Amino acid sequence: MSENRTGIGARVLRKEDERLLNGRGRFIDDLAFPRLLEAAFWRSPVAHGRIARLDVPADLAGSVFAWRDMAGVRPITARSTLPGYQVSDYAALADGVVRFVGEPVAVAVAPTRAEAEDRVARLAPSIDELPPLADVRSALASRTPLHPGWKDNLFIELKRDDDFAALEGRVAHVVRREFRMNRQSMSPMEGKAVLALWDDQRNQLVVYSSTQVPHMIRSGLAECLGLPLAQLRVIAPDVGGGFGYKCNLMPEEVAIAWLALKLKRPVRWVEDRREHLVAGTNCREHQYRMAAHVDARGRLLGLEAEVWVDSGAYSVWPFTACLETGQIIGNLPGPYKMECYRCTVQGVATNKPPFSPYRGVARPGVAFAMEMMMDAIARTVGRDPTAVRFENLVTAADMPYTNIARKAFDTGDYPSSLTRVMEMLDHAGFAQRQAEARKEGRYLGIGFATYTEQAAHGTSVFASWGLPIVPGYDGATVKLTADGTLEVKVGVHSHGQGMETSLAQIASELTTLPLEAINVIHGDTGETPFSTGTYASRSIVMAGGAVSKACEVLMGRARTLAAALGKCDAAALRLEGGAFRGAGVTVSLKDIGEAWFHRPERLPAAVPDGGLEVTEHYKPAVDTGVFSFASHGAVVEVDIDTGNVRLVDYVIAEDCGTLVNPMIVDGQTIGGAVQGIGTALFEEMPYDAAAQPLASTYADYLLPGASEMPHIRIAHSETPSPHTRHGIKGVGEGGAIAPPAAILNAVNRALAEFGVEFNETPLTPRRLLAAVLAARRARAAAPLKEAA
Amino acid sequence: MKAAAFAYTRPAALADALRAAGRDARFVAGSQSLGPMLNLRLAEPPALVDVRRLPELRGARVEGGRLHLGAAVTHAEIEDGAVPDTTHGMLPAVARGIAYRAVRNRGTLGGSLAHADPAADWVNAMTVLGARCHIAGPDGRRVLPVHEFLQGTYRTALGPGELLVEVELPAFSERMRWGYYKVAAKVGEFASAIGAAVHDPALAMTHLLVGAIEARPLLLPPFAGALELAGDAAIEAFGARIAAALPQADAVFVHQHATALARAVARLRAEGAA
Ligand SMILES: Cc1cc2nc3c(=O)[nH]c(=O)nc-3n(C[C@H](O)[C@H](O)[C@H](O)COP(=O)(O)OP(=O)(O)OC[C@H]3O[C@@H](n4cnc5c(N)ncnc54)[C@H](O)[C@@H]3O)c2cc1C
C-alpha cells in the first residue's frame, strides 16, 4: 500500500468540487417536473394568538389549505423519556393557536412561487392575540403554560448536584460571572427546500428534501402522514449547507409531502431568506450564572452553574429540546479537572421559533462560558490566563480520563495544543508588542480557548436522552463492478463536508483503487443503507468505519476469486495497485469483476457465491464518543473610538485523530471558525418585547464576510483514537466552538486598562463603545482615584 | 419573496421615459435598492420604467471646470475612472467603499440619490461636495442644490413623474482637499456613521458633514481651527457640536459620528500634506 497516493492521509482535491464550483450542482430549486406546483405559506404575524377566523376566498378553494384540511395527519411530536420532559405537539399548519412569528398557518399552491404568494397575500386570517413569552424571564414568571396540559414553561430541567463540603478550607476565591450567548440564525447558503411527488411505478411518495438526515426524515414523515415506510423514499440531492438547521423534520416538509399526496401533483417549497431569518429555527440563546471555586493558584476545585436556554415554542424532532440542555450539563466542564460540579439547566419554552442544534451544538456556549471563566479566574488570582489553563487541563498522562461529567476522554495531549498556539502567536513577545502599540494609541489583546469536541457519540449517549431515534449502526454498501470500478453507498449525507472524497479515500486505502475509480453515492433512502445521518461530527467515524469494514469484507471475497482465477494460494497474494499480486500471477480487480459479472465460466464451479456487493454495518466498540480537541488563539486590535474589533491574527492547533484528508480538515476547521467569528462579533437574532423578530434581512442580521476574516493558520497533530477504525475522530463542528471565547478574551485583555469586561456575544461596536465610553467618563470624573 | 406583478418598459429616449412614467409608474435604474423592496413587496408599483440606458442619463463631461455626471452612471464606472473626476480622487474612493463589486456594477449615482437613504454614500458625498441636481419632469426642467433635493429619510423633492437626469459639481480648484470616513460594522455594509470634509480656498468652501443620522446629512457650520483639530480634541469638539445639533442622539452615536468627522478631517490634512 506504500504506492497508494489517494488513501487515508492524502492531500487530494475534493471530487465534488468539480461539479459544485462549475455550477453543475443539482439543488432542489434546479429540479424540473411536469405539472409542478410551487407553494407559499401564510405565516403568523404575531408571536402568540388564537386563530379566530381563517376564511379562504371562494376562487382559491382547492389551492389554499389549513390544518383543518389535513385530517389524519399527525403533528410533529418529539418525545423523550427524560423524567419531567414536557412534550409539544407541532402541527404542520397551526392547530388553532400560533406560538411564534412566522409559524405556518396556511399554504397556497400555484404554478409559480410569485402567484402562490399572490394567493397568500389575499388571505387575512383574524388572530386574537395572547400575551407573548418574549424571553426566558417572562416565560419562567408566567403562570400560563404555552402548551395545553403543561405545568410550567419548561421543556426540561436537568440537574447535577454534588456536595461541596469536601472543598472546605481549600477555596481561596469564588469567582462569579454571568455569560450570555445571544440568539442566532444558522444561514446555510441554501435555505430549506422540499419537493414531493407520488411515483406510481414505485408505489412510493418521493420526497426530495434539503436535509442532512434523509433516513430520519423518512421515518418522521411516515409517522406524521401515516404512510408505511416502504411507500416513502427521501432523497437529499445537493444540499447547500446544513449546520444543524437541516437535521430536523420541519412542518413545511410535512405540509409539502401531504400536498403531493392530496393534489397528486409534484409540489415544491423553497425557503427564502426572509423566511429563514424570521421563521426558521434559531440556535444558541444561552444564559449562564456561574461560580468557580478556586484555590490561590487558580486551580479549579468546584464549579457551580445555572443555565437557561431559550428553546422557543416547540421541541424539534428528533433531537428535542433535550439535546442542547443535555449537552450543556455534560460538556460545561470541558477539558478541565475539578472535584465537584453542580449544574442546573433549564430548556425554557417561549414564543420564538423552535430551537435547533447548530454546529457545535451546545459547546460554543459552554466553551464560551468556561473559557471566559478561565480568564476571569486568572484576573482574580493574578496569573496569566494560559498558566491557569495549564493548571487545570487534563493532561496526556491522565489519559484515558473520565471527567466530572463522566465524559470518557480517549486520547490526546490537550495542553500541547495550547502550547502550540502560544508559540504560533509568539505569546512570550506579546506584552512588548502590546506596549509598543499602546504608545501609538492602538489597543492590542491576546486571547485563548481550549476545548474538546465529542464526536460520533452514539447509542448509549442518545439513549440516555431518550430521543425518538437513537443512532446505532451505520451502514455502507460497496460494490465492485464488472470493469473494476467501485460504487460506495452510504446513508449519511455530504453537504460541504467533502465526504464524496474522504469516504472514497478510505475505500481507496482498503482497495488500493485510485479515487477516479471510486464513486460515492449518498443521501437517497431508496439506494443507500440506513444511517441516522450527518450531525454530531459523526460521519467520518461512522460511515467511514462502515465503508472500511465493507471494503475489507469485499477484498476478502475478491482475494478468494483472485486465487481461483490465478490458480494459486490466496494467502500468497498481496493487494497492490488495484491488483492481487504474488505467486507469479497478477489478477486485477477488473479481472475479478469481469469474471464474476460477465465471464463466470472463468471461475471454478466451487467458488463462493457471495458476490461482489457487500453491505456492512459499523459502530465503534466504545460508543460514548471520541474526543477531538483544539486550542484557538486570537490577537485583536480594538478601535476604542468606533467600537470595531479587528482580528489581527488567528491560529488553531487541532487534533482530530488520524487525518483522512488534511485539506478537508483545514476547510472544515476554517469554515467552523468563521461561523464562530460570526457568533463572537456579528450575528444576533434580536426580538422585541412582543417577541417580534427585529432582523428579517441581511441588512439587519450581519454575517461575517471575507473582508473581516484574518488569514487563519492551522497546526495539526494526530492522536488516533483506540476506539475507531483507523483511529479517526470527527472534526465537523470543532472550528465553531472556540472563537467567541478566544476573541472576547482577547478584547478583554486589550481593554483591561478601562476595567471593562465583556461576557456577551455578539460583541457589537455599539456594545463595546458604550462600555468603553462609560469607563472613560468614569475615569475622567475620578482621575485621582484612578491614579491611586 | 417574489415581486408582485408589474409592467416593464425600457424607453430609448428621455421624453419617452417621462411620458411612459405617468403618475403611477416607478423609475428603475440599477435596482439594487428597488429590487429588494419589490421582492419584499414593500413596493408594488403597477409599472417600472427602466432608465438605465437613457443617453441623457449616461453622460459624463466637464464643462467650465464643472463635472456633470449622468444619473445612470454606475458606482463601478466612477470607481474605475471610466468617467472624469474633478475631485482629486474623492469620487472613486467613495465609490470603492459602497457595498460589494456586484452591487457597484449595477447601482447608479442617481438611484442612490433618489432613494435617499441617509446612510448612503452618494447622499453624503454629493452633499459635502455641494452638488446640484438636474431634474426633468412632466412640467419641464429644474435644478436644485442636493441639500434641497434631499428632504429626509427616503424623501426627496422629486415630484410624481420627475426624473433625476444628472448631477453637477462645483468647479473645484487645484487646491481642493477632501476627507471621507465611513464607520461600518463590516466592509460593504451601510455606514453607522459618516464624516466628510471638503475644503477649497478658491471657492471659499469649507464643508464639514455629519452623515448617516436618520435624516438628510448635517452640515456643521464651519468654525475657526476646525481643520486643524486632531485626536481626542477633535472628537470632543465635533462631538459637542453634533450633540447640540442632534439632542436625541446617545453617547455612542455622538462619539461614532464625531470620530468619523475627526478622521475625515485628518485625511483632508494628510491630502494637503502629500
Ligand atoms: C447588499 C447591498 C449593499 C449596499 N451597500 C451600500 C453602501 O454601502 N452604500 C451605499 O451608498 N449604498 C449601498 N447599497 C445601495 C446601492 O448603492 C444602490 O445601488 C443604490 O442605493 C440605488 O441605486 P440603483 O441604481 O440601484 O437604484 P434603484 O434601486 O433602481 O432605484 C432606487 C430608487 O430610486 C429611483 N430612481 C432610480 N433612478 C432614478 C432617477 N434617475 N430619477 C429618479 N428616480 C430614480 C427608483 O424609482 C427607486 O425609488 C447597497 C445595496 C445592496 C443591495
mmCIF file of C-alpha atoms in Angstrom, chain B residues 3-95:
data_model
loop_
_atom_site.group_PDB
_atom_site.id
_atom_site.type_symbol
_atom_site.label_atom_id
_atom_site.label_comp_id
_atom_site.label_asym_id
_atom_site.label_seq_id
_atom_site.Cartn_x
_atom_site.Cartn_y
_atom_site.Cartn_z
ATOM 1 C CA ALA B 3 -42.336 40.702 -6.502
ATOM 2 C CA ALA B 4 -45.993 41.309 -7.283
ATOM 3 C CA ALA B 5 -46.740 41.539 -10.990
ATOM 4 C CA PHE B 6 -45.735 44.761 -12.746
ATOM 5 C CA ALA B 7 -45.435 46.056 -16.294
ATOM 6 C CA TYR B 8 -41.949 46.865 -17.546
ATOM 7 C CA THR B 9 -40.735 49.228 -20.261
ATOM 8 C CA ARG B 10 -37.305 50.426 -21.308
ATOM 9 C CA PRO B 11 -37.758 53.525 -23.432
ATOM 10 C CA ALA B 12 -34.946 54.706 -25.682
ATOM 11 C CA ALA B 13 -35.277 58.453 -25.087
ATOM 12 C CA LEU B 14 -35.838 60.740 -22.132
ATOM 13 C CA ALA B 15 -39.102 62.143 -23.496
ATOM 14 C CA ASP B 16 -40.480 58.628 -23.904
ATOM 15 C CA ALA B 17 -39.437 57.759 -20.382
ATOM 16 C CA LEU B 18 -41.215 60.797 -18.950
ATOM 17 C CA ARG B 19 -44.310 60.000 -20.952
ATOM 18 C CA ALA B 20 -44.256 56.320 -20.019
ATOM 19 C CA ALA B 21 -43.859 57.099 -16.362
ATOM 20 C CA GLY B 22 -47.113 58.981 -15.990
ATOM 21 C CA ARG B 23 -48.045 59.376 -12.351
ATOM 22 C CA ASP B 24 -48.051 55.805 -11.029
ATOM 23 C CA ALA B 25 -45.062 54.128 -12.611
ATOM 24 C CA ARG B 26 -41.744 53.955 -10.883
ATOM 25 C CA PHE B 27 -38.353 54.596 -12.465
ATOM 26 C CA VAL B 28 -35.806 51.855 -12.040
ATOM 27 C CA ALA B 29 -32.068 52.118 -12.589
ATOM 28 C CA GLY B 30 -29.680 49.564 -11.046
ATOM 29 C CA SER B 31 -32.492 48.012 -8.989
ATOM 30 C CA GLN B 32 -30.154 47.478 -6.075
ATOM 31 C CA SER B 33 -32.463 49.319 -3.699
ATOM 32 C CA LEU B 34 -35.769 48.996 -5.519
ATOM 33 C CA GLY B 35 -35.266 45.305 -6.299
ATOM 34 C CA PRO B 36 -35.233 44.173 -2.650
ATOM 35 C CA MET B 37 -38.248 46.401 -1.931
ATOM 36 C CA LEU B 38 -40.163 44.818 -4.799
ATOM 37 C CA ASN B 39 -39.231 41.323 -3.675
ATOM 38 C CA LEU B 40 -40.265 42.027 -0.102
ATOM 39 C CA ARG B 41 -43.438 43.570 -1.515
ATOM 40 C CA LEU B 42 -42.709 46.791 0.328
ATOM 41 C CA ALA B 43 -43.270 48.440 -3.050
ATOM 42 C CA GLU B 44 -45.891 47.221 -5.527
ATOM 43 C CA PRO B 45 -45.795 49.681 -8.430
ATOM 44 C CA PRO B 46 -48.034 48.784 -11.394
ATOM 45 C CA ALA B 47 -45.226 49.580 -13.831
ATOM 46 C CA LEU B 48 -41.474 50.086 -13.967
ATOM 47 C CA VAL B 49 -39.768 52.389 -16.430
ATOM 48 C CA ASP B 50 -36.122 51.398 -16.833
ATOM 49 C CA VAL B 51 -33.900 54.467 -17.247
ATOM 50 C CA ARG B 52 -30.545 52.716 -17.122
ATOM 51 C CA ARG B 53 -29.795 53.117 -20.826
ATOM 52 C CA LEU B 54 -31.162 56.618 -21.500
ATOM 53 C CA PRO B 55 -28.334 58.507 -23.257
ATOM 54 C CA GLU B 56 -29.117 61.695 -21.273
ATOM 55 C CA LEU B 57 -28.505 59.770 -18.026
ATOM 56 C CA ARG B 58 -25.354 58.043 -19.194
ATOM 57 C CA GLY B 59 -23.266 61.124 -19.976
ATOM 58 C CA ALA B 60 -20.206 62.367 -18.126
ATOM 59 C CA ARG B 61 -18.407 65.579 -19.071
ATOM 60 C CA VAL B 62 -16.535 68.553 -17.658
ATOM 61 C CA GLU B 63 -17.845 71.973 -18.649
ATOM 62 C CA GLY B 64 -16.200 75.124 -17.385
ATOM 63 C CA GLY B 65 -14.465 73.064 -14.725
ATOM 64 C CA ARG B 66 -17.776 71.669 -13.568
ATOM 65 C CA LEU B 67 -18.247 67.915 -13.670
ATOM 66 C CA HIS B 68 -21.624 66.670 -14.929
ATOM 67 C CA LEU B 69 -22.364 63.019 -14.138
ATOM 68 C CA GLY B 70 -25.408 61.307 -15.605
ATOM 69 C CA ALA B 71 -27.779 59.784 -13.098
ATOM 70 C CA ALA B 72 -27.369 56.292 -14.582
ATOM 71 C CA VAL B 73 -23.574 56.267 -14.250
ATOM 72 C CA THR B 74 -22.757 53.269 -12.061
ATOM 73 C CA HIS B 75 -20.727 53.180 -8.867
ATOM 74 C CA ALA B 76 -18.289 50.863 -10.671
ATOM 75 C CA GLU B 77 -17.749 53.296 -13.546
ATOM 76 C CA ILE B 78 -16.855 56.003 -11.038
ATOM 77 C CA GLU B 79 -14.627 53.603 -9.102
ATOM 78 C CA ASP B 80 -12.806 52.527 -12.251
ATOM 79 C CA GLY B 81 -12.193 56.043 -13.530
ATOM 80 C CA ALA B 82 -14.350 55.330 -16.586
ATOM 81 C CA VAL B 83 -15.819 58.807 -16.101
ATOM 82 C CA PRO B 84 -13.878 62.069 -15.480
ATOM 83 C CA ASP B 85 -13.098 63.121 -11.922
ATOM 84 C CA THR B 86 -12.538 66.700 -10.741
ATOM 85 C CA THR B 87 -12.393 65.883 -7.032
ATOM 86 C CA HIS B 88 -8.783 64.736 -6.773
ATOM 87 C CA GLY B 89 -9.819 61.154 -6.201
ATOM 88 C CA MET B 90 -12.717 61.590 -3.823
ATOM 89 C CA LEU B 91 -15.402 60.172 -6.119
ATOM 90 C CA PRO B 92 -13.547 56.921 -6.927
ATOM 91 C CA ALA B 93 -12.617 56.483 -3.267
ATOM 92 C CA VAL B 94 -16.218 56.889 -2.137
ATOM 93 C CA ALA B 95 -17.438 54.556 -4.878
#
